[in-house]
């Protein structure tokens, strides 16, 4: 049980995106609270709080306790026997973890019994725990408090003397660069060697430049399949981190094609890699032979060089293992009817107990844990807190204050001076479109963002000592690097222009003028007044009263946008026009307003909105508001109206869709900004309605309001009969790219349309002429997976598309085109519609104005 000690100062030590407890944190922090004390042979009373909020993680510790652990660890590093114990433990643990990872990656867990599956999970966690014991000693020596870094720099300054022209940081960087390469370095060389082969084939080079990626992939596979297969076998894990994607040959082929388009000369690049490593060795030999170090400095430099190698390699080993464990956890999730994120938020005891039938899981509670929970680690034990209890526990942590400075200071990991535009990389996907020459700013870096790091003109991190991942990569590529700034991600915001002087240990903002073409999130940081002033819940109750908070779609008019939202009013109008729309009802904006306008809930939301200062605080505040909204109590009369309306529908399943009052208008589509929930039943109807309300406060929705200068703070919810769709899709009465008004563009997929909307599968596409309904173009997409109602009736499930499932036929495409023409004529403007076939019956699910046609140059 967590107990507050008034003398303890709890501080945030790190943050991460896209992570969950099971493998990445539970073994790590459990080990840190008990094994470090055993190895150091001293009482430390280490405790940790780890906050999970929709897969965003913040870690906290008592700063003084954590620094004491660092001091004691560094003191122990003076003993050669202790260092050997750690490095030998790391080597043995790595072998065992890699061996188990290979087994997990290739095993067929579908043939395992539930009990055997539970046994494998226990073995997996035990082996991971044994490995982590020694990994934690390296973390304890230098993470967050940088004790080891400070100790070595102090020794170096003493050895160098004040008259030396060499800086201690420069000497440290050179003399701790390991000679032995790690996997991520080997992956770079391996891919360049394949590129060398590809460059010898003019046809492949041409296909890459023309972006004919499928043909390029098939060509590379046919000619250099064995080399590509070996590369995939070794490096399928490099983008995984704690959660992520398992890479295929297609991914690496796309990387090869991108390098060709970027003009990368494979031979020169390979020579540069070799020259870089040779230069590092020459610098090492030069300094090592000219500078005389005292015995302590010499010993600590040797230890640091070992730790630098292991720090980078251990990260790789863990990432590969997490990726290999994916199949085992996914099989467990399948057996327990959970999704991949739910199973990763269980404790080991919960997961194995559920598989063995000794524990009954509560998925509602588990979902709440995913939304917000705090794990408390002490003496090897774990306590999980959820909801308000979790908030109360984490309130002991010293919260970040608003940063008003334009500069940050830190430790030089690699010297140099650079200026450029800031790009924050907070997870792997942020690095995908990283522009060469930008300044990379992160909490900390990991294996998956190395490609972005290579392009950076400088690197700045919040945490880490000179044995951290960012330091090692910076040295490898000769990039100025400033680490341990604590507040870098708060000061150096997306789009700002900054100067990084890593040699002197500081970085300064030069300009906050953000180019409007840069990411929208960059504007959030510098536009506090827009966020705080324009987006507030009204402090007084709403005066407009409705006889009922629910209205049938058949009685909803096109003029009802302010009470039914854009989607609700549009569906109502379509029913008025006798279009084939499934019946349903709208939970009016008055329901949202009664719950939040002039109430304690609304006041709390406004208080939280005032905390937004930058995109980091935007994400944090957004999640807190959404949790508040999801947990509100709906007044009895509103709940009664909703339940009665649902009972009147001739459907067991419904789609629950947000309907903003400015949505589907001629100026703002709001497409994809608010949430929808398919295959909703009576049991989760109210929850999904609250989640639709909450989506008004997602970070993307707040961003969109800024972009559109929309001040609307109310939302309706459409509850509409759910089709069991055979084929679904979208259609445009004017081509959204070329502006052609004489054709209908149709995109379709097998199953529910969500896979198409989210861009997860290649659609089957038609162009149908309006005048004759002739098909002028057809492209059958390669759809591998579809989405449908789960077999157990709860939510949706993916299924594999096989040859028996036919895509949209020519006759059906023409029927869809006729429907779109009818909708456009009845509405009187170009439309973007969603449609679906249930059996052979075509239905219209949604229609909105096309908001971009005025900006598209017309094709003559």
Phi, psi and omega in degrees: 000135182285131177235136182273128172253119186299339181275348183275134175250109180273133181229149173291125180258341181189160174224155176210156171254160171052059179216155179221166193291319204308302183261322187286334189234321184299310178293324184298305186281331174299316179296319185295333183275352183226318186285327179297318178298320180295316183291320180280346179058049181205149178280128183238331183056047179288134177226153178218143170245130179235118184262126176247125180222098182051047175071012166262134189238136170233132181251138183225149177213163172285114190304317183293322178294318183292320178292323177299318177299320178296315180298317180293323179295313181297324176298319180291335182292348177292340181268124181300321181299322180293317179298317179297322178301317182290310184293323176293320177298321178295317182296315180294317180297323179295316179300313182295319182291320178295321179296316179293322178301317178300317179298313182298323185290326186258351183289148175260093186283349178295339182268357181277145171287165179300320181293320178291326176297316178298320179297317179296323178295318178297317178297316181303313182291323179296314181295319177298319179296319178298321180293319186292332182310309184279330174303322183293331178296320177296317178298316183297328184291335192211357188275131178074305183274344178054038181298313181297319178301310182297321181296314182292317180299322177297315178297320180294318179298323177295315181292321183286322183081162185289338184276350184292141176279348179271138174273146180302320181297321180294315179299317180299313181302316183289313189280350177253004176287118185288146178282327181284134180276157177250176188298319185294329175289321179293326178296319179300313180296316181300316181292322177295326178294322176292321178300323178301319178293316182297322183298339181282353182248105184301326181295316179296320178298318179295317178298322179294315181294327179276000180059033173270076194290325179296314179295321178299315180299313181296323179294314179296319181297320181291321186271322187230038185299321183291321178294317180294317180299318179295322179295316179297317182300326182275327194232025180298346191259355197292346177253013189279316188054233179271333172215152179167216185242147173267123190275148179245177177300330181296320179300311183292328175295320176298323176295319177298315180297320179296318178298322178295317179295329179279359177078024180289125174270113188299317182297313179296321181295318177296319177298322180295321178299313181295319179295321180299317181287325176294319180296320179298320179293318180296319178296319178301309182298321182297309182291320183295332182268344184254338182257132178263120181255148172287168188298323180294314180298318181298315180296313183294326176295320177296318177297315182298322179297320176295315183293325178299315177299311184293326181300316179287317184290323179297321177300317179296314182300316180294316180299315179299319181294316178303319180294317179295328182285352184305313184297321180294315181291323178294323177294319177298318179299318179298316181296325185265004180059044177243161172272173188294334180277325178299314184294331181279357175256007175274155167281165180299319181296320178295315184294310181292324178295321179294320179293325180274356177083011180266350179230134176259120183279143175251103186292331177296314178295323180295319177297321177295324177298319179295322181291314177199125177202161177228130177257128179253125182247127177201134177053037178078002182254156181237132173237132182254129176243142182230162175059222184294326176302318180295317179298319180297317180298313186284351180293345178287343183284133178297116184280151182291134176274160179293132183267126180246356181283160176250010181218156177226155176234155181194200182259137177286117175266329172208129188287161176145166181235135179211150172233146179177183179271135183283137169228115178282134178239098185259347169206179187303316185296332178297335182273353185296323182248032182291127182273135180302134179094354178284161175268121182272123179240131185210160169300305176202165182250165181214178187304318187294341182258009179302318178304322177290321181299323180298332183271349188287146172277338176198159181232134178228130179234157176285319186233167174117145172258188184284002169259009184280168183302314182299319180299316185293314180295319179300318179293320180301320185253005177066041183254127176308132186219129179241124186237166175065034182282343181070319187236017182305318182288346178270333186261316183266092189262158181310129175091342176293152171262132186221158172246131176249116174252084184293329181301316181270352174083034177210163174221145185226140175285127178264327182206139175256010178284105184266127176299129183297343179281348179285175184306140180301325181298336178296327181290335183298322187294322186264010187232058186300316186298322181299316181292310188288318188277323189274339188241070179238141173291133177305138186277349177248156180298153182280134188278332183285121181250138177253148178299326176218150179274004182230140178222137176298143176299327181293340179254010180264133185254164179297337180276000185267025184302319184291340180250336183246356183075166183297319181292315181298316180295321180295316179296320177299317179297321180296321176293322177299329182268012176063032175275154188282079183248132176300143182288161179180197179213169180241130167277108192292162177301334180299331178292313177300317184290324178295324182285325191244331184285122177069022181244173178295329177296313179298320179297319180294321177299316180297322177299317181292320179301328180293344181277352182286124178230334182205179186292334177293313179290332176301313181297317182296311182295319179304315181294323180293318179294317181298320178296319178301313183295318182296333184260008180292156176266121180281128179306149186305315185295321179294315179299319180299315180299318182293314181298317180297317181294322178295319181297333181281347182280145178274037182227144171272336181237144180225160169261131179250116188232135175293146180221091181287154184288343175253009184284149178058028177270177181286347182249340182209121183276332186059015184299126176080356183278323180255164190267155173227152181227115184269159177051046177278141178247180178305324186293322184249016182299308184294321178300315182291329174295316178296324178293327174295316175302316183296330183294343174297341184246017173292158180297325180290325180290320176297318177301317182294322178298321178296315182300319182267358185053044180264130182257006182297133178233037179218156182210139171261170179226126177269130174244112190229144179310134184263123177277151171268082194290128171280314177221141179225167177178186176237162177208147182236131179280346171229135182299120188290346180257310185272339182084004179301130182255001182259008180228157172254126174264125181239131172238136185220159175214160177279131182094202180292151184284355184297325179295329178285314181300322182276359177071027185272343182224157177280121183282161166273126190243139175232145163246120183241127180289137183291322188286321186245352187061020175285142179273111183270343179203142178215132180223109181279116182284154178269087182269122182265323183229150175233174180237137180210173176296137180298150181299330179273003177081003181251105177073208186239163176217150174280148174222157180276127178281124180246179188294342181282346183265106186275137175288181180305128180276168179299317181296320179292324178298320179293322178295319176298316180300317178300319180296317181295318177300317179299315180296315181298318180293321182286327179276329178087014177206163179299140185231154172242117185241156169248138185220168178200149171256123167254109191065236178255010183263121179270129179234154177258126185257334184191151173215137177220154175296146172281117190270359187246359189295329181292342183262355185264127176295130183287141176275126182279000000 
